[in-house]
Amino acid sequence: MNQGIVHPPSNSVHNPRPRPKSNLIKTTLFKTFIFCFIPFIISAYLLAHLNNNQSGKNSEMVILKFHNDPDIANVDSSENESVPSKGTILRTKTGYVSSTMGEPCVSCTTFNILAPIYKRLDQQNQSVRESDFKAFWLARNERIVDWLLYERSSIICLQEFWVGNEELVHMYEERLGGAGYDTFKLARTNNRGDGLLTAIHKEYFRVLNHRELLFNDFGDRVAQLLHVQSVVPFSQNWNDSVEQEILIVNTHLLFPHDSSLSIVRLHQVYQILQYLETYQEENKLSQMPVILCGDWNGSKRGHVYKFLRSQGFVSSYDIAHEYTDSDADAHKWVSHRNHRGNICGVDFIWLHNPNKSQKPLKISWAEAAFGIIKYQLQKASLAENDAFSFLRADNNGNYITYSAFCKALRQVNLTGLSHGLSFQEIKDLWVQADIDGNGVLDYEEFKNQTVSNWLALMQRIWNSTWSEHMDEDCTLEDSDNSIEDEAIGLAVKNAVLFPREVEKGIWPENYSLSDHARLTAVFSPVRLQCSRQSL
């Protein structure tokens, strides 16, 4: 700056009386100190203060800038900002809080990090995988951990975690552990090489219990259940007897290589919900929120999505962005580009509050399974009358027998395979369909209950439940004598996908951190009044 340069005074007419030389030197040194050194000292102080902010040592919103990494600096440039929240959420050294009320928030991140054993480096030679090159997979996973530590979510759920590599496992456990997280890993069955990792920050939650769920099915899939309790009360004004606890599930469902595998994915979710129900009953737990995280390998148009919606779960991202369950909103965001080059939204953070009423689990399961049966019959280009004849098989009467029903399910690849419906599940479906219990299905039962109206029935369920508010009290039929309890619930404050292009349904070509986007949701606790009921 020109003001920092001191010129010696001239002997012009405007300065007829030059000052003594000693005074001139003193003045020059003083001005040099003022204009040069003071700004330097101030800049150094401000830089130190900014670094202090970035290390999380104060409670102001922080902005973090990484090195010149093309995956981050260019494609993911929006990640240099804290999670946007319509002006209501600030990230602090202790997580997320409301900028208006100062209320604590629970943040959750789910991310399929693409195991190096699956990451293809050469499209012409599919056998070349990232796992063969340590420098590649280590650098990419170091960047992933950088982002996870920057976001500092209360809960982190990772899928395709390379449990088979001790060095990578050690790196994650050391860095996350050093940042205050308790970590839990679970390998897929049959030595698949990858699995799950769930991390819980000790400043927010203490882990009361940790369970492992092995499906032992066609896809060797697994799930983790963590029962956690808030370290700091959500609110000092709330009843101390209210359990401030949450159930968390992390999973990765089977990839639908063909439509016959839809029943496997549906069954995996059914097992998770059964396990949650059993866990709460066996441990005599009061009602509490449930968060389901993971890669569901299915979109909003699929059977799994509708099944979870029928059980009172909501997609946190869709709630935050006010998206409906309609087909019009089904493709407004994406989170994955699969190995076939298709982009779709498959990563979800599901939330179930204790005041959400739902049908009995077996009934919802039967409706979802019949939906898949209907889809398979339609895929075979069978109209209603033809479908009845197909299910009737060789029987000449105007009815369907149980044996014919089983035979038809085998023909559409829903039974008879290692991943098909079990004997008990087929029996349960038959009981649901056989309304009068006479052991056969006549045409009217078939027409009214089994095929034609199942889709319409499910649509009514989805349309009537998607827009219910998170803080509504449930009202159950014939519950005049029910006992109401106070419970803790969670309200969706915000949810964000990274890289941000995917929120517009676009997959950025130069994004290579994973083949999935990272999803982070922020919740705030709410107090609920609801009737006693199990999940």
Coordinates of C-alpha atoms in Angstrom, one line a residue:
M1 CA 0.0 0.0 0.0
N2 CA 1.2 3.5 -0.8
Q3 CA 0.5 4.7 2.7
G4 CA 3.1 2.3 4.0
I5 CA 5.9 3.9 2.0
V6 CA 7.5 6.9 3.6
H7 CA 9.2 9.4 1.3
P8 CA 11.9 11.8 2.6
P9 CA 10.7 15.4 2.7
S10 CA 11.8 17.6 -0.1
N11 CA 13.5 21.1 0.1
S12 CA 10.8 22.7 -2.1
V13 CA 9.1 26.0 -1.4
H14 CA 6.4 24.1 0.4
N15 CA 8.9 22.9 3.0
P16 CA 11.2 25.8 3.5
R17 CA 12.4 24.7 6.9
P18 CA 13.7 21.1 6.9
R19 CA 13.6 19.3 10.3
P20 CA 16.8 18.1 11.9
K21 CA 18.1 14.8 10.5
S22 CA 17.7 12.9 13.8
N23 CA 14.1 13.9 14.1
L24 CA 13.5 12.8 10.5
I25 CA 14.9 9.3 11.2
K26 CA 12.8 8.9 14.3
T27 CA 9.6 10.0 12.4
T28 CA 10.4 7.6 9.5
L29 CA 11.0 4.6 11.9
F30 CA 7.8 5.4 13.8
K31 CA 5.7 5.6 10.6
T32 CA 7.3 2.4 9.3
F33 CA 6.3 0.6 12.5
I34 CA 2.8 1.9 12.4
F35 CA 2.1 1.1 8.7
C36 CA 4.0 -2.1 8.3
F37 CA 4.4 -4.0 11.5
I38 CA 1.1 -3.3 13.2
P39 CA -0.9 -4.8 10.3
F40 CA 1.4 -7.8 10.3
I41 CA 0.8 -8.4 14.0
I42 CA -3.0 -8.0 13.5
S43 CA -3.0 -10.4 10.6
A44 CA -1.1 -12.9 12.6
Y45 CA -3.5 -12.6 15.4
L46 CA -6.5 -13.0 13.1
L47 CA -5.0 -16.0 11.4
A48 CA -4.4 -17.7 14.8
H49 CA -7.9 -16.9 15.8
L50 CA -9.3 -18.5 12.5
N51 CA -7.2 -21.6 13.0
N52 CA -8.5 -21.8 16.5
N53 CA -12.1 -21.7 15.1
Q54 CA -11.3 -24.4 12.6
S55 CA -10.0 -26.8 15.3
G56 CA -13.4 -26.5 17.0
K57 CA -12.3 -24.6 20.1
N58 CA -15.0 -22.0 20.0
S59 CA -18.8 -22.0 19.5
E60 CA -19.0 -20.0 16.3
M61 CA -19.8 -21.4 12.9
V62 CA -16.7 -22.7 11.2
I63 CA -15.6 -22.7 7.6
L64 CA -13.0 -25.3 6.6
K65 CA -10.9 -25.2 3.4
F66 CA -9.0 -28.3 2.3
H67 CA -6.0 -28.6 0.1
N68 CA -6.2 -28.4 -3.6
D69 CA -8.0 -31.7 -4.0
P70 CA -10.2 -31.7 -7.2
D71 CA -12.8 -34.0 -5.6
I72 CA -13.3 -31.6 -2.8
A73 CA -12.2 -28.1 -3.8
N74 CA -14.0 -28.1 -7.2
V75 CA -16.7 -30.7 -7.2
D76 CA -17.6 -30.6 -3.6
S77 CA -17.0 -26.9 -3.1
S78 CA -20.3 -26.6 -1.3
E79 CA -18.8 -28.8 1.5
N80 CA -16.6 -25.9 2.5
E81 CA -19.7 -24.6 4.2
S82 CA -21.4 -25.9 7.3
V83 CA -24.7 -27.8 6.8
P84 CA -27.2 -25.2 5.6
S85 CA -30.4 -25.1 7.5
K86 CA -32.6 -22.2 6.4
G87 CA -30.9 -20.0 8.9
T88 CA -31.8 -22.1 12.0
I89 CA -28.9 -24.6 12.5
L90 CA -25.4 -23.7 13.6
R91 CA -22.6 -26.2 14.0
T92 CA -20.6 -25.7 17.1
K93 CA -17.8 -27.4 19.0
T94 CA -20.4 -29.7 20.5
G95 CA -22.4 -30.4 17.4
Y96 CA -25.5 -28.8 15.9
V97 CA -27.7 -26.4 17.8
S98 CA -30.6 -24.1 16.9
S99 CA -29.5 -20.6 16.3
T100 CA -32.8 -19.3 17.6
M101 CA -33.5 -21.3 20.7
G102 CA -30.0 -22.7 21.4
E103 CA -31.6 -26.2 21.7
P104 CA -29.4 -29.2 21.2
C105 CA -29.7 -31.2 18.0
V106 CA -28.8 -34.8 16.9
S107 CA -27.0 -35.1 13.7
C108 CA -26.6 -38.3 11.7
T109 CA -24.5 -39.1 8.6
T110 CA -24.9 -42.2 6.4
F111 CA -22.4 -42.9 3.7
N112 CA -21.6 -45.9 1.4
I113 CA -17.9 -45.4 1.1
L114 CA -17.4 -47.9 -1.8
A115 CA -15.0 -50.7 -0.6
P116 CA -11.7 -50.7 -2.6
I117 CA -12.4 -54.3 -3.5
Y118 CA -15.4 -53.1 -5.5
K119 CA -14.0 -49.8 -6.9
R120 CA -13.1 -50.3 -10.6
L121 CA -10.2 -48.4 -11.9
D122 CA -10.4 -49.5 -15.5
Q123 CA -13.7 -49.8 -17.3
Q124 CA -12.0 -51.8 -20.1
N125 CA -10.5 -54.2 -17.6
Q126 CA -13.1 -54.8 -14.8
S127 CA -10.6 -57.0 -12.8
V128 CA -8.4 -54.0 -12.0
R129 CA -9.6 -52.8 -8.6
E130 CA -8.5 -50.0 -6.2
S131 CA -7.7 -52.6 -3.6
D132 CA -4.6 -53.5 -5.6
F133 CA -3.1 -50.0 -5.1
K134 CA -2.5 -49.0 -1.5
A135 CA -1.7 -45.3 -2.4
F136 CA -5.1 -44.9 -4.1
W137 CA -7.4 -46.5 -1.5
L138 CA -5.6 -45.0 1.5
A139 CA -5.6 -41.5 0.1
R140 CA -9.3 -41.7 -0.8
N141 CA -10.3 -43.1 2.6
E142 CA -8.2 -40.5 4.4
R143 CA -10.2 -37.8 2.6
I144 CA -13.4 -39.6 3.6
V145 CA -12.4 -39.5 7.2
D146 CA -11.4 -35.8 6.8
W147 CA -15.0 -35.0 5.8
L148 CA -16.5 -37.1 8.6
L149 CA -14.4 -35.4 11.2
Y150 CA -15.2 -32.0 9.7
E151 CA -19.0 -32.7 9.9
R152 CA -18.6 -34.2 13.4
S153 CA -22.0 -35.8 13.4
S154 CA -23.3 -37.4 16.6
I155 CA -23.9 -40.6 14.6
I156 CA -22.0 -42.0 11.7
C157 CA -23.2 -45.0 9.7
L158 CA -20.9 -46.4 7.0
Q159 CA -21.5 -49.1 4.5
E160 CA -19.1 -51.1 2.3
F161 CA -16.5 -50.6 5.0
W162 CA -13.4 -52.7 4.1
V163 CA -13.3 -54.8 7.2
G164 CA -10.9 -57.3 5.5
N165 CA -8.0 -54.8 5.5
E166 CA -6.5 -54.4 8.9
E167 CA -4.5 -51.2 8.0
L168 CA -7.7 -49.4 6.8
V169 CA -9.6 -50.6 9.8
H170 CA -6.9 -49.3 12.1
M171 CA -6.8 -45.9 10.4
Y172 CA -10.6 -45.4 10.8
E173 CA -10.6 -46.6 14.4
E174 CA -7.6 -44.6 15.4
R175 CA -8.8 -41.3 13.8
L176 CA -12.4 -41.6 14.8
G177 CA -11.5 -42.8 18.2
G178 CA -9.1 -39.9 18.6
A179 CA -11.9 -37.6 17.8
G180 CA -14.1 -39.0 20.5
Y181 CA -16.1 -41.7 18.8
D182 CA -16.9 -45.2 19.9
T183 CA -16.7 -47.5 16.8
F184 CA -18.5 -50.7 16.0
K185 CA -17.8 -52.8 12.9
L186 CA -19.5 -55.8 11.5
A187 CA -18.4 -58.0 8.6
R188 CA -20.8 -59.5 6.1
T189 CA -21.2 -63.3 6.4
N190 CA -19.2 -65.8 4.2
N191 CA -16.1 -63.6 4.2
R192 CA -17.4 -61.1 1.7
G193 CA -14.6 -58.6 2.7
D194 CA -16.8 -55.6 3.4
G195 CA -19.3 -54.7 6.1
L196 CA -20.6 -51.9 8.3
L197 CA -19.1 -49.4 10.6
T198 CA -21.1 -47.3 13.1
A199 CA -19.5 -44.6 15.1
I200 CA -21.2 -42.8 18.1
H201 CA -19.7 -39.6 19.5
K202 CA -19.2 -40.0 23.3
E203 CA -20.0 -36.3 23.9
Y204 CA -23.5 -36.9 22.8
F205 CA -24.4 -40.5 23.5
R206 CA -23.4 -43.5 25.6
V207 CA -23.9 -46.9 24.1
L208 CA -26.2 -49.0 26.3
N209 CA -26.3 -52.0 24.0
H210 CA -25.0 -53.2 20.7
R211 CA -26.5 -56.1 18.7
E212 CA -25.5 -57.7 15.4
L213 CA -28.2 -59.0 13.0
L214 CA -27.0 -61.6 10.5
F215 CA -29.6 -62.3 7.8
N216 CA -27.8 -65.4 6.5
D217 CA -29.6 -64.9 3.3
F218 CA -28.8 -64.9 -0.4
G219 CA -26.8 -61.6 -0.2
D220 CA -24.9 -62.3 3.0
R221 CA -26.2 -59.0 4.4
V222 CA -26.0 -57.8 8.0
A223 CA -27.3 -55.0 10.2
Q224 CA -26.2 -53.3 13.4
L225 CA -28.5 -52.2 16.2
L226 CA -27.3 -49.7 18.8
H227 CA -29.3 -48.6 21.8
V228 CA -27.9 -45.2 23.0
Q229 CA -28.8 -42.7 25.7
S230 CA -28.2 -39.0 25.5
V231 CA -25.2 -37.9 27.7
V232 CA -26.7 -34.5 28.3
P233 CA -30.4 -34.1 28.8
F234 CA -32.2 -32.8 25.7
S235 CA -33.9 -30.2 28.0
Q236 CA -33.5 -29.4 31.7
N237 CA -37.2 -28.6 31.8
W238 CA -38.4 -32.1 30.8
N239 CA -39.6 -34.8 33.1
D240 CA -36.5 -36.7 34.4
S241 CA -38.4 -40.0 34.2
V242 CA -38.6 -39.7 30.4
E243 CA -36.0 -41.9 28.8
Q244 CA -33.9 -39.8 26.4
E245 CA -32.8 -42.8 24.4
I246 CA -32.7 -43.7 20.7
L247 CA -32.4 -47.0 18.7
I248 CA -30.1 -46.8 15.7
V249 CA -29.9 -49.3 12.9
N250 CA -27.2 -49.4 10.2
T251 CA -27.6 -51.7 7.2
H252 CA -26.9 -52.3 3.5
L253 CA -29.6 -54.2 1.6
L254 CA -29.1 -56.5 -1.3
F255 CA -28.7 -55.0 -4.8
P256 CA -31.7 -55.9 -7.0
H257 CA -29.9 -57.7 -9.8
D258 CA -33.4 -58.8 -11.0
S259 CA -37.0 -58.4 -9.9
S260 CA -37.2 -61.8 -8.2
L261 CA -34.8 -60.4 -5.6
S262 CA -37.3 -57.8 -4.5
I263 CA -38.7 -60.3 -2.0
V264 CA -35.2 -60.7 -0.5
R265 CA -34.8 -57.0 0.2
L266 CA -38.3 -56.8 1.5
H267 CA -37.6 -59.7 3.8
Q268 CA -34.4 -58.1 5.1
V269 CA -36.3 -55.0 6.2
Y270 CA -39.0 -57.2 7.7
Q271 CA -36.4 -59.0 9.8
I272 CA -35.0 -55.6 11.0
L273 CA -38.4 -54.5 12.1
Q274 CA -39.1 -57.8 13.8
Y275 CA -35.8 -57.6 15.6
L276 CA -36.6 -54.1 16.8
E277 CA -40.0 -55.1 18.0
T278 CA -38.5 -58.2 19.9
Y279 CA -35.6 -56.1 21.3
Q280 CA -38.0 -53.6 22.8
E281 CA -40.4 -56.2 24.2
E282 CA -37.6 -58.4 25.7
N283 CA -35.9 -55.4 27.4
K284 CA -39.2 -53.8 28.5
L285 CA -38.2 -50.6 26.9
S286 CA -40.4 -47.5 26.9
Q287 CA -41.2 -45.9 23.5
M288 CA -38.3 -44.1 21.8
P289 CA -37.3 -42.8 18.4
V290 CA -35.8 -45.2 15.9
I291 CA -33.3 -44.1 13.2
L292 CA -32.7 -46.5 10.3
C293 CA -29.6 -45.6 8.2
G294 CA -28.0 -47.1 5.2
D295 CA -27.9 -48.0 1.5
W296 CA -31.3 -49.5 0.8
N297 CA -30.5 -50.3 -2.9
G298 CA -34.0 -49.2 -3.8
S299 CA -35.8 -46.0 -4.7
K300 CA -38.9 -44.3 -3.4
R301 CA -41.0 -46.2 -6.0
G302 CA -40.0 -49.6 -4.6
H303 CA -41.7 -52.1 -2.3
V304 CA -39.2 -51.5 0.6
Y305 CA -40.0 -47.7 0.6
K306 CA -43.7 -48.3 0.7
F307 CA -43.4 -51.0 3.4
L308 CA -41.4 -48.7 5.7
R309 CA -43.9 -45.9 5.1
S310 CA -46.8 -48.2 6.1
Q311 CA -45.0 -48.8 9.3
G312 CA -44.8 -45.1 10.2
F313 CA -41.2 -44.3 9.1
V314 CA -40.5 -41.1 7.2
S315 CA -37.5 -40.3 5.0
S316 CA -35.7 -37.4 6.7
Y317 CA -34.4 -35.9 3.4
D318 CA -37.9 -35.9 1.9
I319 CA -39.4 -34.3 5.0
A320 CA -36.7 -31.6 5.2
H321 CA -37.3 -30.7 1.5
E322 CA -41.1 -31.2 1.6
Y323 CA -41.1 -33.9 -1.0
T324 CA -44.1 -36.2 -1.3
D325 CA -44.3 -39.9 -2.0
S326 CA -45.6 -39.2 -5.5
D327 CA -43.8 -40.3 -8.7
A328 CA -43.3 -36.6 -9.5
D329 CA -41.0 -36.2 -6.5
A330 CA -39.3 -39.6 -6.9
H331 CA -36.5 -38.4 -9.1
K332 CA -35.8 -34.9 -7.8
W333 CA -32.7 -36.2 -6.0
V334 CA -30.2 -39.0 -6.5
S335 CA -27.5 -40.5 -4.2
H336 CA -25.9 -43.3 -6.2
R337 CA -24.5 -44.1 -9.6
N338 CA -24.3 -47.9 -9.9
H339 CA -22.0 -50.1 -11.9
R340 CA -24.5 -50.0 -14.7
G341 CA -24.2 -46.2 -15.0
N342 CA -27.8 -45.6 -13.7
I343 CA -28.3 -42.9 -11.1
C344 CA -31.0 -43.2 -8.4
G345 CA -31.8 -42.2 -4.9
V346 CA -31.1 -45.2 -2.6
D347 CA -29.5 -43.8 0.6
F348 CA -31.9 -43.0 3.4
I349 CA -32.0 -41.9 7.0
W350 CA -35.4 -43.2 8.1
L351 CA -37.1 -41.8 11.3
H352 CA -39.8 -43.4 13.3
N353 CA -41.3 -41.5 16.3
P354 CA -43.0 -43.3 19.2
N355 CA -46.3 -41.5 18.6
K356 CA -46.6 -42.9 15.1
S357 CA -49.3 -45.4 14.8
Q358 CA -49.0 -48.2 12.3
K359 CA -50.6 -51.5 11.3
P360 CA -49.5 -54.7 12.8
L361 CA -46.2 -55.7 11.3
K362 CA -47.4 -59.0 9.8
I363 CA -50.3 -57.3 8.0
S364 CA -48.0 -54.7 6.5
W365 CA -45.6 -57.4 5.5
A366 CA -48.4 -59.4 3.8
E367 CA -49.6 -56.3 1.9
A368 CA -46.1 -55.6 0.6
A369 CA -45.5 -59.3 -0.4
F370 CA -48.8 -59.3 -2.3
G371 CA -47.7 -56.2 -4.0
I372 CA -44.6 -58.1 -5.3
I373 CA -46.8 -61.0 -6.4
K374 CA -49.0 -58.6 -8.3
Y375 CA -45.9 -57.0 -9.9
Q376 CA -44.6 -60.4 -11.0
L377 CA -48.0 -61.4 -12.5
Q378 CA -48.1 -58.1 -14.4
K379 CA -44.6 -58.6 -15.6
A380 CA -45.8 -61.9 -17.1
S381 CA -48.4 -59.9 -18.9
L382 CA -51.3 -61.5 -17.0
A383 CA -54.6 -59.7 -16.8
E384 CA -56.9 -60.2 -13.8
N385 CA -58.8 -63.2 -15.2
D386 CA -55.6 -64.7 -16.6
A387 CA -53.9 -64.3 -13.2
F388 CA -56.7 -66.1 -11.5
S389 CA -56.4 -69.0 -14.0
F390 CA -52.6 -69.0 -13.5
L391 CA -52.9 -69.2 -9.7
R392 CA -55.7 -71.8 -10.0
A393 CA -53.2 -74.1 -12.0
D394 CA -54.8 -77.5 -13.0
N395 CA -57.8 -77.1 -10.8
N396 CA -61.0 -77.1 -12.8
G397 CA -63.0 -75.4 -10.1
N398 CA -63.6 -71.7 -9.7
Y399 CA -61.2 -71.5 -6.7
I400 CA -57.5 -71.6 -5.8
T401 CA -56.1 -74.2 -3.5
Y402 CA -53.1 -73.7 -1.2
S403 CA -51.0 -76.2 -3.2
A404 CA -51.8 -74.4 -6.5
F405 CA -50.9 -71.1 -4.8
C406 CA -47.5 -72.4 -3.8
K407 CA -46.9 -73.8 -7.3
A408 CA -47.7 -70.4 -8.8
L409 CA -45.3 -68.6 -6.5
R410 CA -42.5 -71.0 -7.6
Q411 CA -43.2 -70.2 -11.2
V412 CA -42.7 -66.5 -10.7
N413 CA -39.5 -67.2 -8.7
L414 CA -40.8 -66.1 -5.3
T415 CA -40.3 -69.6 -3.8
G416 CA -38.2 -72.6 -4.4
L417 CA -34.9 -70.6 -4.5
S418 CA -32.4 -69.9 -1.7
H419 CA -33.7 -66.4 -1.6
G420 CA -37.5 -67.1 -1.8
L421 CA -40.3 -66.9 0.6
S422 CA -40.2 -69.3 3.5
F423 CA -42.8 -71.9 4.3
Q424 CA -44.1 -69.9 7.2
E425 CA -44.3 -66.7 5.2
I426 CA -46.3 -68.5 2.4
K427 CA -48.6 -69.8 5.1
D428 CA -49.0 -66.3 6.6
L429 CA -49.8 -64.9 3.1
W430 CA -52.4 -67.6 2.6
V431 CA -54.1 -66.8 5.9
Q432 CA -54.3 -63.1 4.9
A433 CA -55.8 -64.0 1.6
D434 CA -58.3 -66.7 2.8
I435 CA -60.7 -64.3 4.4
D436 CA -63.4 -66.9 5.3
G437 CA -60.9 -69.5 6.3
N438 CA -62.4 -72.3 4.3
G439 CA -59.0 -73.4 2.9
V440 CA -59.6 -72.2 -0.7
L441 CA -59.7 -68.8 -2.4
D442 CA -62.8 -68.3 -4.6
Y443 CA -62.8 -65.7 -7.4
E444 CA -64.4 -63.0 -5.3
E445 CA -61.8 -63.3 -2.5
F446 CA -59.1 -63.2 -5.2
K447 CA -60.6 -60.3 -6.9
N448 CA -61.3 -58.2 -3.8
Q449 CA -58.3 -59.0 -1.6
T450 CA -55.5 -60.9 -3.3
V451 CA -54.6 -59.1 -6.5
S452 CA -56.8 -56.4 -7.9
N453 CA -57.2 -54.2 -4.8
W454 CA -53.8 -54.7 -3.1
L455 CA -52.2 -51.9 -5.1
A456 CA -55.1 -49.5 -4.5
L457 CA -55.1 -50.4 -0.8
M458 CA -51.4 -49.7 -0.5
Q459 CA -51.7 -46.4 -2.4
R460 CA -54.4 -45.3 0.1
I461 CA -52.0 -46.2 2.9
W462 CA -49.1 -44.2 1.4
N463 CA -51.1 -41.2 0.5
S464 CA -52.7 -40.9 3.9
T465 CA -49.5 -41.2 5.9
W466 CA -46.7 -39.4 4.1
S467 CA -47.8 -35.9 5.1
E468 CA -48.5 -36.5 8.8
H469 CA -46.5 -34.2 11.0
M470 CA -43.8 -35.5 13.2
D471 CA -45.2 -34.0 16.3
E472 CA -48.8 -35.2 16.0
D473 CA -50.2 -37.2 18.8
C474 CA -51.4 -40.6 17.6
T475 CA -55.0 -41.5 18.1
L476 CA -55.8 -45.2 18.0
E477 CA -59.2 -46.7 17.6
D478 CA -60.8 -48.1 20.7
S479 CA -58.2 -46.5 22.9
D480 CA -60.4 -44.6 25.3
N481 CA -59.0 -46.6 28.2
S482 CA -55.4 -46.4 27.0
I483 CA -52.7 -45.0 29.2
E484 CA -50.8 -42.0 27.7
D485 CA -47.1 -41.7 28.3
E486 CA -44.6 -38.9 27.8
A487 CA -41.9 -39.8 25.3
I488 CA -39.0 -38.2 23.5
G489 CA -39.3 -37.8 19.7
L490 CA -37.2 -36.2 17.0
A491 CA -38.3 -33.6 14.5
V492 CA -36.4 -33.3 11.2
K493 CA -34.7 -29.9 11.1
N494 CA -32.7 -30.4 7.9
A495 CA -31.1 -32.9 5.6
V496 CA -28.3 -32.4 3.0
L497 CA -26.7 -34.5 0.3
F498 CA -23.1 -34.1 -0.8
P499 CA -22.0 -33.4 -3.4
R500 CA -24.7 -30.8 -3.8
E501 CA -25.3 -31.5 -7.5
V502 CA -27.2 -34.7 -6.6
E503 CA -29.9 -32.7 -4.9
K504 CA -30.9 -31.6 -8.4
G505 CA -30.8 -35.1 -9.8
I506 CA -27.4 -34.6 -11.4
W507 CA -24.3 -36.9 -10.8
P508 CA -21.1 -34.9 -11.2
E509 CA -18.7 -36.7 -13.5
N510 CA -15.5 -35.6 -11.7
Y511 CA -16.7 -36.8 -8.2
S512 CA -14.7 -39.8 -7.2
L513 CA -14.9 -39.9 -3.4
S514 CA -17.4 -42.8 -3.7
D515 CA -20.2 -43.9 -6.0
H516 CA -22.6 -42.8 -3.4
A517 CA -23.4 -39.3 -2.0
R518 CA -23.1 -38.6 1.7
L519 CA -26.3 -37.8 3.5
T520 CA -26.5 -35.9 6.7
A521 CA -29.7 -35.2 8.7
V522 CA -30.2 -32.9 11.7
F523 CA -32.9 -33.6 14.2
S524 CA -34.1 -31.7 17.2
P525 CA -35.8 -33.4 20.2
V526 CA -39.5 -32.9 20.8
R527 CA -41.7 -34.0 23.7
L528 CA -44.6 -36.3 22.7
Q529 CA -47.7 -37.6 24.4
C530 CA -48.7 -41.0 23.0
S531 CA -50.5 -44.2 24.0
R532 CA -48.4 -47.2 25.1
Q533 CA -47.7 -49.4 22.1
S534 CA -44.7 -51.3 20.8
L535 CA -43.0 -50.7 17.5

